[in-house]
Amino acid sequence: MYLTQLKSAGYVNFKLARTNNRGDGLLTSVHQDYFKVINHRELLFNDFGDRVAQLLHVLSLVPLSQNLGDLHQEIIIVNTHLLFPHDSSLSVTRIHEAYKILMYLERYQRDNTSSPATVILCGDWNGSKRGHVYKFLRSQGFESSYDVAHNYSDSDDDAHKWVSHRNHRGNICGVDFIWLLNPDKIRNPLKNSWADAVLGLVKYQLQKALLDKRGAFALFKVDSHGDLVTYSGFYEALRQINLIGHPYGLSPEEVKDLWKQADVDGNGVIDYDEFQHKIWNLSKHMIEEFRQESERKLGLDKLEKEAIGLKVENAVFYPRCVEEGTWPED
């Protein structure tokens, strides 16, 4: 039905089934009057929940602006469907999936574009604005198009102002994002953003275990006589909060990367101040610190920012009741 109707309406269609003979997959369609497809790639995540992603490198056939002459924008579109978080141990897998997509994007742009292109990520992210994947993508400079159009913030007050579907547990939630990253955005080093996202997950697991800040620090420094966390204590604490020691957990190399991020001064131990800044309070400030640093480095005024890449002017959901956070059957 989709392929026949979309083709007759002028769309070029790309479909990709999930790996290991799963029964679902992805469909990305672009209208040939507006975009020329330069390249197409398929990403297979056999090692990350049998998920897949599609990458389309397109050229806009409509000029960006009358003021810019015959300038056409290169856009990279990625469509995916992340793993559903059936339990907290899969949160690491979901961050892995998003990380793998962004790593591939970096390599693809380095090898196939002469200058940074606008990036659009879309699909079912199976996680809300309060989730770790959301914070990870925000720390990489991506913006939620619908939230930009409606001036919604990352705060908890705006987290449930819209919904996009009802999941198999019967919960209504907003998880179907269209992310936009313009070329003028300053991005954190990808590995640093990934480590920050996982460290945010560490705090979540600590709080889930009903530990306060001091109790959490005591868990990490279990083998130390002073107020210091050693690498062995760090590793053991990650095992106790279920982030390592199972098929979906962190690898030993990834644990070392986390340790380097948390040990700010590189002296081989984590003191209480480092623990507070890099683990306990990190997720609270991660996005805001990135935003402030980006604006400082860019040094561009509002008009210059709008002249680069794409600008979100409007966004709507149907049926319109979901824009108020309610579901039709309710």
Short mmCIF file of C-alpha atoms in Angstrom, two decimals, residues 93-265:
data_model
loop_
_atom_site.label_atom_id
_atom_site.label_comp_id
_atom_site.label_asym_id
_atom_site.label_seq_id
_atom_site.Cartn_x
_atom_site.Cartn_y
_atom_site.Cartn_z
CA THR A 93 22.12 -0.64 24.47
CA ARG A 94 19.93 2.30 23.43
CA ILE A 95 22.78 4.76 24.00
CA HIS A 96 25.02 2.38 22.04
CA GLU A 97 22.57 2.48 19.12
CA ALA A 98 22.46 6.28 19.05
CA TYR A 99 26.25 6.46 19.47
CA LYS A 100 26.80 4.06 16.57
CA ILE A 101 24.58 6.20 14.32
CA LEU A 102 26.48 9.38 15.19
CA MET A 103 29.86 7.69 14.71
CA TYR A 104 28.77 6.53 11.26
CA LEU A 105 27.53 10.04 10.47
CA GLU A 106 30.92 11.49 11.38
CA ARG A 107 32.73 9.03 9.13
CA TYR A 108 30.27 9.48 6.29
CA GLN A 109 30.52 13.28 6.32
CA ARG A 110 34.31 13.12 6.49
CA ASP A 111 34.48 10.83 3.44
CA ASN A 112 31.57 12.09 1.33
CA THR A 113 30.97 15.80 1.91
CA SER A 114 33.26 18.74 1.25
CA SER A 115 31.66 20.75 4.08
CA PRO A 116 29.36 19.91 7.02
CA ALA A 117 25.80 19.17 5.90
CA THR A 118 22.51 19.68 7.67
CA VAL A 119 21.50 16.46 9.45
CA ILE A 120 17.95 15.28 10.12
CA LEU A 121 17.42 12.29 12.41
CA CYS A 122 13.92 10.87 12.47
CA GLY A 123 11.99 7.82 13.58
CA ASP A 124 10.74 6.09 16.71
CA TRP A 125 13.30 6.73 19.44
CA ASN A 126 11.32 4.80 22.09
CA GLY A 127 12.41 7.28 24.74
CA SER A 128 11.02 10.54 26.08
CA LYS A 129 12.51 13.98 26.66
CA ARG A 130 13.49 12.80 30.13
CA GLY A 131 15.55 9.93 28.78
CA HIS A 132 19.29 9.41 28.37
CA VAL A 133 19.21 9.22 24.55
CA TYR A 134 17.41 12.58 24.43
CA LYS A 135 20.07 14.22 26.60
CA PHE A 136 22.82 12.57 24.55
CA LEU A 137 21.50 13.97 21.26
CA ARG A 138 20.90 17.40 22.77
CA SER A 139 24.48 17.50 24.02
CA GLN A 140 25.57 16.89 20.42
CA GLY A 141 23.71 20.00 19.25
CA PHE A 142 20.56 18.35 17.89
CA GLU A 143 17.25 20.12 18.38
CA SER A 144 13.78 18.57 18.49
CA SER A 145 12.01 20.23 15.56
CA TYR A 146 8.54 20.13 17.07
CA ASP A 147 9.79 21.62 20.35
CA VAL A 148 11.67 24.36 18.50
CA ALA A 149 8.54 25.28 16.55
CA HIS A 150 6.51 25.60 19.75
CA ASN A 151 9.25 27.13 21.94
CA TYR A 152 9.24 24.16 24.31
CA SER A 153 12.27 23.73 26.57
CA ASP A 154 14.05 20.63 27.87
CA SER A 155 12.47 21.13 31.30
CA ASP A 156 10.18 18.62 33.01
CA ASP A 157 7.34 21.15 32.69
CA ASP A 158 7.42 20.74 28.90
CA ALA A 159 8.17 17.01 28.85
CA HIS A 160 4.55 15.87 28.43
CA LYS A 161 2.97 18.69 26.44
CA TRP A 162 2.70 16.46 23.36
CA VAL A 163 2.45 12.73 22.73
CA SER A 164 3.03 10.67 19.59
CA HIS A 165 1.68 7.19 20.31
CA ARG A 166 0.47 4.65 22.83
CA ASN A 167 3.05 1.95 23.50
CA HIS A 168 2.43 -1.75 24.09
CA ARG A 169 2.20 -1.12 27.84
CA GLY A 170 -0.74 1.21 27.29
CA ASN A 171 1.22 4.36 28.11
CA ILE A 172 0.87 7.47 25.96
CA CYS A 173 4.21 9.13 25.32
CA GLY A 174 6.14 11.46 23.05
CA VAL A 175 8.95 9.46 21.46
CA ASP A 176 8.78 10.08 17.69
CA PHE A 177 11.30 12.88 17.23
CA ILE A 178 12.54 14.71 14.15
CA TRP A 179 15.96 15.97 15.17
CA LEU A 180 17.73 18.82 13.35
CA LEU A 181 21.45 19.63 13.40
CA ASN A 182 22.56 22.61 11.32
CA PRO A 183 26.17 23.02 10.10
CA ASP A 184 26.72 26.11 12.28
CA LYS A 185 26.34 24.12 15.50
CA ILE A 186 29.41 23.53 17.63
CA ARG A 187 29.47 19.88 18.70
CA ASN A 188 31.10 18.34 21.73
CA PRO A 189 33.61 15.59 20.96
CA LEU A 190 31.38 12.58 20.33
CA LYS A 191 33.17 10.25 22.75
CA ASN A 192 32.84 12.84 25.54
CA SER A 193 29.10 13.20 24.92
CA TRP A 194 28.71 9.42 24.94
CA ALA A 195 30.58 9.14 28.24
CA ASP A 196 28.47 11.92 29.77
CA ALA A 197 25.28 10.11 28.67
CA VAL A 198 26.42 6.86 30.29
CA LEU A 199 27.50 8.65 33.46
CA GLY A 200 24.00 10.14 33.58
CA LEU A 201 22.69 6.58 33.42
CA VAL A 202 25.00 5.68 36.31
CA LYS A 203 23.31 8.31 38.49
CA TYR A 204 19.88 7.04 37.45
CA GLN A 205 20.81 3.52 38.54
CA LEU A 206 22.20 4.81 41.84
CA GLN A 207 19.00 6.69 42.59
CA LYS A 208 16.94 3.68 41.55
CA ALA A 209 18.83 1.77 44.26
CA LEU A 210 17.62 4.48 46.72
CA LEU A 211 21.11 5.82 47.34
CA ASP A 212 21.69 9.46 48.18
CA LYS A 213 24.83 11.31 47.14
CA ARG A 214 26.92 10.20 50.11
CA GLY A 215 25.66 6.63 49.94
CA ALA A 216 26.47 6.47 46.24
CA PHE A 217 29.98 7.78 46.83
CA ALA A 218 30.46 5.15 49.56
CA LEU A 219 29.48 2.43 47.07
CA PHE A 220 32.21 3.60 44.67
CA LYS A 221 34.97 3.92 47.28
CA VAL A 222 34.26 0.59 48.93
CA ASP A 223 37.88 -0.60 48.69
CA SER A 224 39.45 2.73 49.64
CA HIS A 225 40.31 3.93 53.14
CA GLY A 226 40.17 7.61 52.22
CA ASP A 227 37.60 9.77 50.40
CA LEU A 228 38.82 8.51 47.05
CA VAL A 229 37.50 6.13 44.40
CA THR A 230 39.95 3.73 42.76
CA TYR A 231 39.50 2.15 39.34
CA SER A 232 38.72 -1.25 40.88
CA GLY A 233 36.07 0.35 43.10
CA PHE A 234 34.62 2.17 40.10
CA TYR A 235 34.45 -1.08 38.11
CA GLU A 236 32.84 -3.00 40.96
CA ALA A 237 30.21 -0.29 41.50
CA LEU A 238 29.24 -0.42 37.82
CA ARG A 239 28.83 -4.17 38.16
CA GLN A 240 26.62 -3.79 41.22
CA ILE A 241 24.28 -1.34 39.46
CA ASN A 242 23.98 -3.73 36.49
CA LEU A 243 25.88 -1.74 33.86
CA ILE A 244 28.52 -4.41 33.25
CA GLY A 245 28.69 -8.18 33.55
CA HIS A 246 25.90 -9.08 31.11
CA PRO A 247 25.59 -9.26 27.28
CA TYR A 248 24.14 -5.74 26.97
CA GLY A 249 26.58 -4.11 29.37
CA LEU A 250 29.60 -1.91 28.90
CA SER A 251 32.79 -3.42 27.54
CA PRO A 252 36.07 -3.17 29.51
CA GLU A 253 37.32 -0.59 26.98
CA GLU A 254 34.19 1.52 27.48
CA VAL A 255 34.60 1.39 31.25
CA LYS A 256 38.13 2.75 30.79
CA ASP A 257 36.75 5.59 28.64
CA LEU A 258 34.23 6.41 31.38
CA TRP A 259 36.98 6.39 33.97
CA LYS A 260 39.05 8.87 31.97
CA GLN A 261 36.03 11.18 31.75
CA ALA A 262 35.25 10.96 35.46
CA ASP A 263 38.89 11.33 36.61
CA VAL A 264 39.04 14.98 35.60
CA ASP A 265 42.58 15.74 36.77
#
